[in-house]
Amino acid sequence: METDNLKPTHAVKLVETKSLNFKNPVVIIGFPDVGLVGTIVAHYIIDELKLDEIGHIESQLFPPILVIHNEKIQNLIQINGNEHVIVFTSEIPISLKILNDLVNTITTWITAKKAEMTFIIGGIPNQNRLEMKTINTYAIPTTSRASEILNKGNLQLFDEGVIMGMNTLFLRKFFEEKSDSIGLLADSFLAFPDPESSAVVIENLNKMLGWNIDIKKLLEKGEEIRLNARDLMKRTEENLSKMREPKEEDIPMMYR
Amino acid sequence: MNIEIFNKESCIEPLVHIGESSTQIIVMIDLPCVRKEDIDLKVSEKAVEIKTIIKTTFKNKRSVKFCLFHKIIDLPTMVFKEKVKAKFEKNILLITLPKEKNIKRIKIE
């Protein structure tokens, strides 16, 4: 069923393929970004919680890429979930051409499903990542209610600075709509997949949501994940480079 | 170690990140599933070549087997190859290459 009543944009269309009676679900958005932290977290949660595909995004502006897994064509941007948890993932870096429409379509849909809380997962590049003994996760809540839940995790508030990339569009949209959401950004390698940082984010989600997702497998398979995620990381880094080209006047005065 | 036993089809390029300061170039190479003793690293004044066996042969989504990382990295500036240092940590190879200070001041006539 198509969500025509949710005013889909011209660039993207959200299609629900499985009808569920959602009960104020927790939503995880994990799209390709710095260190592929969001992607790795989202895929691990889907596997561990055994979340079926319940929908996807269609767009005529997708690049000419076909992803096939177990002899089946995969949707490029997938929605997996059950009545309590919904996870958004993507097999491709999100193009600037569809970015705004995608964010609007997804946030409208999440609001309509009366989500309890939305977590937008990503990495934050740290040039000392290789030497780091402790990986920090920084939180950006969009409402005061979202701030309260942070006390349960081992998190630092992102207190000052400028963040770029697609996750900022989600956070700004939720902030403008006064919807409960939290950006979770872990210290990460900029251009290498980072399963270790992803595991730290999952540990924090466990604390905040009362989940019990075991990160042992993620850490054990870390090198294999890095090997398999090579191509996606390369394309994501190219995509991020395009996003990192703001004009000087786009950056607030205090940071110039 | 005999890297040459692998054909070219089994080669993949590792992810590379290059950073630069006024005095040195830092090259980071992501080498998952690689052992330190299998890494063959060559450096010239203008380039770095890395070649190493992947210890876990794996198949990608097209069922193509990969056995070897290989990449030649052109450096943005000349380096002093005798003073290059490399360390392997968390399966990331970190190469520090001091820039060659062969700069001549030109008098403007």
Coordinates of C-alpha atoms in Angstrom, one line a residue:
Chain A
M1 CA 0.0 0.0 0.0
E2 CA 1.3 3.5 -0.8
T3 CA 1.1 6.2 1.7
D4 CA -0.6 8.8 -0.6
N5 CA -2.3 10.3 2.4
L6 CA 1.1 11.2 3.8
K7 CA 1.9 13.6 0.9
P8 CA 4.8 11.8 -0.7
T9 CA 7.1 14.0 -2.6
H10 CA 7.9 13.7 -6.3
A11 CA 11.5 12.5 -5.7
V12 CA 10.8 9.6 -3.4
K13 CA 7.8 7.4 -2.5
L14 CA 7.5 5.3 0.7
V15 CA 5.9 2.0 0.1
E16 CA 4.6 -0.2 3.0
T17 CA 4.6 -3.9 2.0
K18 CA 3.5 -5.3 5.3
S19 CA 0.8 -3.8 7.4
L20 CA 1.5 -3.8 11.1
N21 CA -0.3 -2.4 14.2
F22 CA 2.5 -0.3 15.5
K23 CA 2.6 0.3 19.3
N24 CA 4.6 3.5 19.6
P25 CA 7.6 2.0 18.0
V26 CA 11.2 3.0 18.6
V27 CA 12.7 4.1 15.3
I28 CA 16.4 3.7 14.3
I29 CA 17.7 5.6 11.2
G30 CA 21.1 4.2 10.1
F31 CA 22.1 5.5 6.7
P32 CA 25.6 5.4 5.2
D33 CA 27.7 8.1 6.8
V34 CA 31.0 8.6 8.6
G35 CA 32.6 5.2 9.4
L36 CA 29.3 3.5 8.3
V37 CA 28.4 3.6 12.0
G38 CA 24.7 4.0 11.2
T39 CA 24.7 1.3 8.6
I40 CA 26.5 -1.3 10.8
V41 CA 24.3 -0.5 13.8
A42 CA 21.1 -0.8 11.8
H43 CA 22.0 -4.0 10.1
Y44 CA 23.1 -5.6 13.3
I45 CA 19.9 -4.7 15.1
I46 CA 17.9 -6.1 12.1
D47 CA 19.8 -9.4 12.4
E48 CA 19.7 -9.6 16.2
L49 CA 16.0 -8.7 16.6
K50 CA 15.1 -10.7 13.4
L51 CA 13.2 -7.8 11.9
D52 CA 11.4 -8.5 8.6
E53 CA 11.3 -6.0 5.7
I54 CA 8.0 -4.1 6.0
G55 CA 8.6 -1.4 3.4
H56 CA 11.0 0.5 1.2
I57 CA 11.6 3.7 -0.6
E58 CA 11.2 4.0 -4.3
S59 CA 12.7 6.8 -6.4
Q60 CA 13.3 7.5 -10.1
L61 CA 16.4 9.4 -9.0
F62 CA 18.2 6.3 -7.6
P63 CA 21.6 5.6 -9.3
P64 CA 21.8 2.7 -11.8
I65 CA 22.7 0.1 -9.1
L66 CA 21.0 -3.2 -8.6
V67 CA 21.8 -5.0 -5.3
I68 CA 21.1 -8.8 -5.3
H69 CA 21.3 -10.9 -2.2
N70 CA 20.5 -14.7 -2.1
E71 CA 19.4 -14.4 -5.8
K72 CA 16.8 -11.7 -5.0
I73 CA 16.8 -8.1 -6.0
Q74 CA 17.0 -5.9 -2.9
N75 CA 15.3 -2.6 -2.3
L76 CA 18.0 0.1 -2.0
I77 CA 16.4 1.8 1.0
Q78 CA 14.7 -0.7 3.2
I79 CA 12.4 -0.4 6.2
N80 CA 12.6 -3.4 8.6
G81 CA 10.6 -3.8 11.7
N82 CA 7.9 -5.2 14.0
E83 CA 5.2 -3.6 16.1
H84 CA 7.8 -2.1 18.5
V85 CA 10.9 -1.4 16.5
I86 CA 11.4 0.1 13.0
V87 CA 14.8 0.4 11.3
F88 CA 15.7 2.3 8.2
T89 CA 18.8 1.3 6.2
S90 CA 20.3 1.9 2.8
E91 CA 22.4 -0.2 0.4
I92 CA 23.6 3.0 -1.2
P93 CA 24.9 6.4 -0.1
I94 CA 22.0 8.9 -0.1
S95 CA 22.3 11.2 -3.1
L96 CA 22.0 15.0 -2.6
K97 CA 19.3 14.9 -5.3
I98 CA 16.8 13.1 -3.0
L99 CA 18.1 14.1 0.4
N100 CA 15.5 16.7 1.4
D101 CA 12.6 14.8 -0.1
L102 CA 13.7 11.6 1.6
V103 CA 14.0 13.3 5.0
N104 CA 10.6 14.9 4.7
T105 CA 8.9 11.7 3.5
I106 CA 10.5 9.6 6.3
T107 CA 9.9 12.0 9.1
T108 CA 6.2 12.5 8.0
W109 CA 5.7 8.7 8.0
I110 CA 7.4 8.3 11.4
T111 CA 5.2 11.0 12.9
A112 CA 2.1 9.3 11.5
K113 CA 3.2 6.0 13.2
K114 CA 3.3 7.8 16.5
A115 CA 6.9 6.7 17.3
E116 CA 8.0 6.7 20.9
M117 CA 11.5 8.0 20.0
T118 CA 13.6 8.1 16.9
F119 CA 17.4 7.6 17.0
I120 CA 19.5 8.9 14.2
I121 CA 22.8 7.1 14.2
G122 CA 26.1 8.2 12.8
G123 CA 29.8 8.7 13.3
I124 CA 31.7 11.7 14.1
P125 CA 35.2 11.7 12.6
N126 CA 38.0 11.8 15.1
Q127 CA 41.6 12.0 13.8
N128 CA 42.9 10.3 16.9
R129 CA 40.5 7.4 16.5
L130 CA 43.3 4.8 16.0
E131 CA 44.9 5.6 19.4
M132 CA 41.6 5.9 21.3
K133 CA 41.1 3.6 24.3
T134 CA 37.6 4.9 25.0
I135 CA 35.1 5.7 22.2
N136 CA 32.7 8.4 23.1
T137 CA 29.1 8.7 21.9
Y138 CA 27.7 12.2 21.6
A139 CA 24.0 12.9 21.9
I140 CA 21.9 15.6 20.3
P141 CA 18.3 15.5 21.7
T142 CA 15.6 17.5 19.8
T143 CA 13.2 17.8 22.7
S144 CA 13.4 18.0 26.5
R145 CA 11.7 14.6 26.8
A146 CA 14.5 13.2 24.6
S147 CA 17.0 14.8 26.9
E148 CA 15.6 12.8 29.9
I149 CA 16.2 9.4 28.3
L150 CA 19.9 10.3 27.7
N151 CA 20.5 10.0 31.5
K152 CA 20.3 6.2 31.1
G153 CA 23.1 6.0 28.6
N154 CA 26.8 6.6 29.0
L155 CA 26.6 9.7 26.7
Q156 CA 28.0 13.1 26.4
L157 CA 25.9 15.9 25.1
F158 CA 27.2 17.5 21.9
D159 CA 27.6 20.9 23.5
E160 CA 29.0 23.0 20.7
G161 CA 30.1 22.8 17.1
V162 CA 28.9 22.4 13.6
I163 CA 27.9 19.1 12.2
M164 CA 27.3 18.4 8.5
G165 CA 25.7 15.6 6.6
M166 CA 22.3 14.0 6.1
N167 CA 21.7 13.2 9.8
T168 CA 21.6 17.0 10.5
L169 CA 18.5 17.3 8.2
F170 CA 16.7 14.6 10.2
L171 CA 17.6 16.3 13.4
R172 CA 16.6 19.7 12.2
K173 CA 13.2 18.4 10.9
F174 CA 12.4 16.6 14.2
F175 CA 13.5 19.7 16.1
E176 CA 11.3 22.0 14.1
E177 CA 8.3 19.6 14.5
K178 CA 9.0 19.2 18.2
S179 CA 9.2 15.4 17.7
D180 CA 11.2 13.3 20.1
S181 CA 14.5 12.2 18.6
I182 CA 18.1 11.8 19.5
G183 CA 21.1 12.0 17.3
L184 CA 23.8 9.5 18.4
L185 CA 27.2 10.2 17.0
A186 CA 30.1 8.0 18.0
D187 CA 33.8 8.8 17.6
S188 CA 34.8 7.1 14.3
F189 CA 37.2 6.7 11.5
L190 CA 36.3 9.1 8.8
A191 CA 36.9 6.9 5.8
F192 CA 37.0 3.3 7.2
P193 CA 34.1 1.2 8.4
D194 CA 34.1 1.2 12.2
P195 CA 32.4 -1.8 13.8
E196 CA 34.0 -1.0 17.2
S197 CA 32.3 2.4 17.3
S198 CA 29.1 0.8 16.2
A199 CA 29.2 -1.6 19.1
V200 CA 29.6 1.3 21.5
V201 CA 26.4 2.9 20.1
I202 CA 24.5 -0.4 20.5
E203 CA 25.6 -0.7 24.1
N204 CA 24.2 2.8 24.7
L205 CA 20.9 1.9 23.0
N206 CA 20.8 -1.2 25.2
K207 CA 21.1 1.1 28.3
M208 CA 18.6 3.7 27.1
L209 CA 16.0 1.3 25.8
G210 CA 16.4 -1.7 28.2
W211 CA 17.5 -3.9 25.2
N212 CA 19.9 -6.7 25.6
I213 CA 21.6 -7.0 22.2
D214 CA 24.9 -8.9 22.6
I215 CA 27.7 -7.0 20.7
K216 CA 30.1 -10.0 20.9
K217 CA 29.3 -11.2 17.4
L218 CA 29.7 -7.7 16.0
L219 CA 33.2 -7.4 17.5
E220 CA 34.1 -10.9 16.4
K221 CA 33.0 -10.2 12.9
G222 CA 34.5 -6.7 12.8
E223 CA 37.2 -7.4 10.3
E224 CA 34.9 -9.3 8.0
I225 CA 32.4 -6.4 8.1
R226 CA 35.2 -4.0 7.3
L227 CA 36.2 -6.1 4.3
N228 CA 32.6 -6.5 3.0
A229 CA 31.7 -2.8 3.6
R230 CA 34.7 -1.5 1.6
D231 CA 32.8 -0.6 -1.6
L232 CA 29.9 1.1 0.3
M233 CA 32.4 3.0 2.5
K234 CA 34.3 4.2 -0.6
R235 CA 31.1 5.5 -2.3
T236 CA 29.9 7.0 1.0
E237 CA 33.1 8.9 1.4
E238 CA 32.8 10.3 -2.1
N239 CA 29.2 11.3 -1.3
L240 CA 30.3 12.9 2.0
S241 CA 33.0 14.9 0.2
K242 CA 30.3 16.5 -2.0
M243 CA 28.3 17.4 1.2
R244 CA 31.4 18.9 2.8
E245 CA 31.7 21.6 0.2
P246 CA 29.7 24.4 1.8
K247 CA 30.4 27.9 0.8
E248 CA 32.2 29.9 3.5
E249 CA 29.1 32.0 4.2
D250 CA 27.2 28.8 5.1
I251 CA 29.4 28.3 8.2
P252 CA 28.3 30.4 11.2
M253 CA 30.5 33.3 12.0
M254 CA 31.7 31.9 15.3
Y255 CA 33.4 29.0 13.6
R256 CA 35.1 30.8 10.7
Chain B
M1 CA 55.1 -15.8 1.5
N2 CA 54.5 -15.9 -2.2
I3 CA 52.1 -13.2 -3.3
E4 CA 52.7 -13.9 -7.0
I5 CA 50.7 -17.1 -6.9
F6 CA 47.4 -15.1 -6.9
N7 CA 46.1 -13.9 -10.2
K8 CA 45.1 -10.3 -10.8
E9 CA 41.4 -11.0 -10.7
S10 CA 41.7 -11.8 -7.0
C11 CA 43.1 -8.4 -6.1
I12 CA 41.1 -5.7 -4.4
E13 CA 42.2 -2.2 -3.4
P14 CA 42.2 -1.4 0.3
L15 CA 40.6 1.8 1.6
V16 CA 43.1 4.6 2.0
H17 CA 43.1 7.9 3.8
I18 CA 45.8 10.5 3.2
G19 CA 46.4 13.4 5.6
E20 CA 49.1 16.0 5.3
S21 CA 50.8 18.6 7.6
S22 CA 53.5 21.1 6.7
T23 CA 56.2 18.5 7.6
Q24 CA 54.8 15.1 6.8
I25 CA 52.3 13.0 5.0
I26 CA 50.2 10.4 6.9
V27 CA 48.8 7.5 4.9
M28 CA 46.3 5.2 6.7
I29 CA 45.4 1.9 5.0
D30 CA 42.5 -0.3 6.2
L31 CA 43.7 -3.9 6.0
P32 CA 41.1 -6.1 7.7
C33 CA 41.8 -9.9 7.7
V34 CA 45.5 -9.3 7.2
R35 CA 48.5 -10.4 9.3
K36 CA 51.4 -7.9 9.9
E37 CA 54.0 -10.4 8.6
D38 CA 52.2 -10.7 5.3
I39 CA 52.4 -7.0 4.4
D40 CA 54.8 -6.1 1.7
L41 CA 55.3 -2.3 1.8
K42 CA 57.5 -0.4 -0.7
V43 CA 58.1 3.3 -0.6
S44 CA 59.7 5.6 -3.1
E45 CA 60.0 9.4 -3.1
K46 CA 56.7 9.7 -4.9
A47 CA 54.6 6.7 -4.1
V48 CA 53.7 3.9 -1.7
E49 CA 53.0 0.4 -2.8
I50 CA 51.1 -2.0 -0.5
K51 CA 50.6 -5.7 -1.3
T52 CA 49.3 -8.3 1.1
I53 CA 47.5 -11.6 1.4
I54 CA 44.0 -11.5 2.9
K55 CA 44.1 -14.4 5.4
T56 CA 40.3 -15.1 5.1
T57 CA 39.3 -15.7 1.6
F58 CA 35.8 -14.4 1.1
K59 CA 33.2 -14.1 -1.6
N60 CA 31.5 -10.9 -2.4
K61 CA 27.8 -10.6 -3.5
R62 CA 28.8 -11.8 -7.0
S63 CA 30.7 -14.8 -5.6
V64 CA 34.0 -13.5 -6.7
K65 CA 36.8 -14.6 -4.4
F66 CA 39.3 -12.1 -3.2
C67 CA 42.7 -13.1 -1.8
L68 CA 45.0 -10.1 -2.1
F69 CA 45.0 -6.4 -1.3
H70 CA 47.1 -4.3 -3.7
K71 CA 47.4 -0.6 -4.2
I72 CA 49.9 2.0 -5.5
I73 CA 49.3 5.3 -3.8
D74 CA 50.7 8.4 -5.5
L75 CA 51.9 10.9 -2.9
P76 CA 50.9 14.6 -3.1
T77 CA 54.6 15.7 -2.6
M78 CA 58.1 14.2 -2.5
V79 CA 59.1 12.4 0.7
F80 CA 62.3 11.5 2.4
K81 CA 62.0 7.7 2.0
E82 CA 64.9 6.8 4.4
K83 CA 62.9 8.3 7.3
V84 CA 59.5 6.7 6.6
K85 CA 58.0 4.9 9.6
A86 CA 55.1 2.4 9.6
K87 CA 53.0 0.7 12.3
F88 CA 50.2 -1.8 12.2
E89 CA 47.5 -1.4 14.8
K90 CA 43.8 -2.6 14.8
N91 CA 44.5 -3.9 11.3
I92 CA 45.2 -0.4 10.1
L93 CA 48.6 0.4 8.6
L94 CA 49.8 3.9 9.5
I95 CA 52.6 5.2 7.4
T96 CA 54.4 8.4 8.3
L97 CA 56.3 10.0 5.5
P98 CA 58.5 13.1 6.2
K99 CA 58.3 15.6 3.4
E100 CA 61.5 16.2 1.5
K101 CA 62.8 19.7 2.4
N102 CA 64.4 20.4 -0.9
I103 CA 63.1 23.9 -1.3
K104 CA 65.2 26.7 -2.8
R105 CA 64.4 30.3 -2.3
I106 CA 64.3 32.3 -5.6
K107 CA 65.5 35.8 -5.8
I108 CA 63.1 37.9 -7.8
E109 CA 64.9 40.1 -10.3

